[in-house]
Amino acid sequence: EISLTDVSHYFDSDPTKVVRSLRKDGKMPKAFIADTTTANAQVRTLSGQVRLDSRTKLLNPKFYEAALKGGYEGVREITRRLRFTLGWSTTAGAVDNFVYEDANSTYIADKDIRDRMMDKNPDALRDMIQTFLEANSKGY
């Protein structure tokens, strides 16, 4: 199953801000996503889908504990997912602030997890901290 926060080309080609700039009223267009990852396909708003992805993966203890068991690559995957989530903030403004706040509490404020990440992949942890700083500097 591949979701919106799994790969960068989804937000790289998101036309939301382009369409907004073309509208005379300057309003952000509504964006909807068809979630076909299960047999019960559902249509959600873009922000709703990013919220769901964040809760089921980035902020889900089962996801990040399994990723941490994956060692170097697992920590890199967690960091990549946060970076791709920031992509949705930048291109479409589709990420709630709680995602960054909860991710910071999970990965940075929690000393045990932070130390495990540092032990397995210090470069990915540094990249994650840079992503948090970038998100904060942009007001997310």
GROMACS .gro file of C-alpha atoms in nm:
model
  140
    1GLU     CA    1   0.000   0.000   0.000
    2ILE     CA    2   0.134   0.342  -0.094
    3SER     CA    3  -0.007   0.655   0.063
    4LEU     CA    4   0.038   1.030   0.021
    5THR     CA    5   0.328   1.056   0.264
    6ASP     CA    6   0.520   0.760   0.117
    7VAL     CA    7   0.670   0.931  -0.187
    8SER     CA    8   0.761   1.285  -0.285
    9HIS     CA    9   0.620   1.291  -0.637
   10TYR     CA   10   0.266   1.319  -0.501
   11PHE     CA   11   0.321   1.663  -0.350
   12ASP     CA   12   0.581   1.759  -0.612
   13SER     CA   13   0.307   1.753  -0.875
   14ASP     CA   14   0.022   1.887  -0.658
   15PRO     CA   15  -0.142   2.174  -0.849
   16THR     CA   16  -0.322   2.330  -0.550
   17LYS     CA   17  -0.113   2.648  -0.523
   18VAL     CA   18  -0.090   2.687  -0.901
   19VAL     CA   19  -0.468   2.674  -0.933
   20ARG     CA   20  -0.501   2.920  -0.643
   21SER     CA   21  -0.276   3.167  -0.824
   22LEU     CA   22  -0.491   3.136  -1.137
   23ARG     CA   23  -0.819   3.202  -0.957
   24LYS     CA   24  -0.935   3.563  -0.961
   25ASP     CA   25  -1.059   3.537  -0.602
   26GLY     CA   26  -0.730   3.385  -0.477
   27LYS     CA   27  -0.910   3.114  -0.280
   28MET     CA   28  -0.746   2.780  -0.225
   29PRO     CA   29  -0.923   2.513  -0.434
   30LYS     CA   30  -1.072   2.213  -0.260
   31ALA     CA   31  -0.862   1.903  -0.315
   32PHE     CA   32  -0.996   1.550  -0.280
   33ILE     CA   33  -0.817   1.217  -0.281
   34ALA     CA   34  -0.955   0.875  -0.367
   35ASP     CA   35  -0.813   0.633  -0.111
   36THR     CA   36  -0.804   0.297  -0.287
   37THR     CA   37  -0.567   0.123  -0.043
   38THR     CA   38  -0.848  -0.107   0.069
   39ALA     CA   39  -1.141  -0.278  -0.102
   40ASN     CA   40  -1.361  -0.004   0.050
   41ALA     CA   41  -1.242   0.294  -0.155
   42GLN     CA   42  -1.321   0.630   0.002
   43VAL     CA   43  -1.295   0.990  -0.110
   44ARG     CA   44  -1.144   1.227   0.145
   45THR     CA   45  -1.022   1.583   0.148
   46LEU     CA   46  -0.650   1.617   0.092
   47SER     CA   47  -0.598   1.740   0.448
   48GLY     CA   48  -0.813   1.455   0.582
   49GLN     CA   49  -0.604   1.199   0.396
   50VAL     CA   50  -0.275   1.351   0.517
   51ARG     CA   51  -0.417   1.352   0.871
   52LEU     CA   52  -0.509   0.984   0.838
   53ASP     CA   53  -0.166   0.896   0.695
   54SER     CA   54   0.003   1.078   0.981
   55ARG     CA   55  -0.200   0.901   1.246
   56THR     CA   56  -0.163   0.555   1.093
   57LYS     CA   57   0.207   0.581   1.018
   58LEU     CA   58   0.424   0.869   1.144
   59LEU     CA   59   0.245   0.899   1.481
   60ASN     CA   60   0.154   0.532   1.521
   61PRO     CA   61   0.366   0.344   1.779
   62LYS     CA   62   0.333   0.019   1.582
   63PHE     CA   63   0.477   0.190   1.274
   64TYR     CA   64   0.769   0.368   1.439
   65GLU     CA   65   0.862   0.077   1.668
   66ALA     CA   66   0.877  -0.153   1.365
   67ALA     CA   67   1.080   0.108   1.177
   68LEU     CA   68   1.322   0.144   1.469
   69LYS     CA   69   1.371  -0.234   1.468
   70GLY     CA   70   1.471  -0.192   1.102
   71GLY     CA   71   1.783  -0.008   1.213
   72TYR     CA   72   1.952   0.243   0.984
   73GLU     CA   73   1.694   0.220   0.704
   74GLY     CA   74   1.401   0.226   0.945
   75VAL     CA   75   1.514   0.555   1.099
   76ARG     CA   76   1.571   0.694   0.751
   77GLU     CA   77   1.213   0.595   0.660
   78ILE     CA   78   1.069   0.779   0.961
   79THR     CA   79   1.266   1.092   0.868
   80ARG     CA   80   1.163   1.069   0.502
   81ARG     CA   81   0.798   1.044   0.601
   82LEU     CA   82   0.827   1.362   0.810
   83ARG     CA   83   1.001   1.539   0.519
   84PHE     CA   84   0.723   1.433   0.279
   85THR     CA   85   0.461   1.550   0.530
   86LEU     CA   86   0.632   1.891   0.526
   87GLY     CA   87   0.599   1.881   0.147
   88TRP     CA   88   0.220   1.872   0.187
   89SER     CA   89   0.236   2.173   0.419
   90THR     CA   90   0.446   2.364   0.169
   91THR     CA   91   0.253   2.283  -0.147
   92ALA     CA   92  -0.105   2.265  -0.022
   93GLY     CA   93  -0.119   2.374   0.342
   94ALA     CA   94  -0.275   2.034   0.409
   95VAL     CA   95  -0.111   1.941   0.741
   96ASP     CA   96  -0.253   2.019   1.083
   97ASN     CA   97  -0.006   2.164   1.334
   98PHE     CA   98  -0.075   1.879   1.576
   99VAL     CA   99   0.113   1.647   1.339
  100TYR     CA  100   0.438   1.839   1.393
  101GLU     CA  101   0.373   1.887   1.763
  102ASP     CA  102   0.300   1.517   1.820
  103ALA     CA  103   0.590   1.406   1.601
  104ASN     CA  104   0.824   1.633   1.797
  105SER     CA  105   0.695   1.487   2.124
  106THR     CA  106   0.740   1.135   1.989
  107TYR     CA  107   1.079   1.156   1.821
  108ILE     CA  108   1.268   1.447   1.979
  109ALA     CA  109   1.124   1.511   2.327
  110ASP     CA  110   1.116   1.139   2.409
  111LYS     CA  111   1.477   1.072   2.512
  112ASP     CA  112   1.452   0.695   2.468
  113ILE     CA  113   1.333   0.717   2.107
  114ARG     CA  114   1.571   1.002   2.027
  115ASP     CA  115   1.865   0.800   2.164
  116ARG     CA  116   1.759   0.491   1.969
  117MET     CA  117   1.741   0.695   1.650
  118MET     CA  118   2.079   0.852   1.723
  119ASP     CA  119   2.232   0.509   1.778
  120LYS     CA  120   2.089   0.361   1.456
  121ASN     CA  121   2.119   0.657   1.216
  122PRO     CA  122   2.251   0.990   1.348
  123ASP     CA  123   2.237   1.149   1.000
  124ALA     CA  124   1.864   1.077   0.969
  125LEU     CA  125   1.802   1.217   1.318
  126ARG     CA  126   1.991   1.534   1.221
  127ASP     CA  127   1.780   1.557   0.904
  128MET     CA  128   1.466   1.517   1.112
  129ILE     CA  129   1.570   1.801   1.343
  130GLN     CA  130   1.638   2.018   1.038
  131THR     CA  131   1.291   1.934   0.904
  132PHE     CA  132   1.133   2.036   1.236
  133LEU     CA  133   1.330   2.362   1.231
  134GLU     CA  134   1.220   2.430   0.872
  135ALA     CA  135   0.856   2.356   0.956
  136ASN     CA  136   0.877   2.587   1.256
  137SER     CA  137   1.038   2.866   1.055
  138LYS     CA  138   0.750   2.846   0.807
  139GLY     CA  139   0.491   2.864   1.084
  140TYR     CA  140   0.370   2.505   1.069
   0.00000   0.00000   0.00000
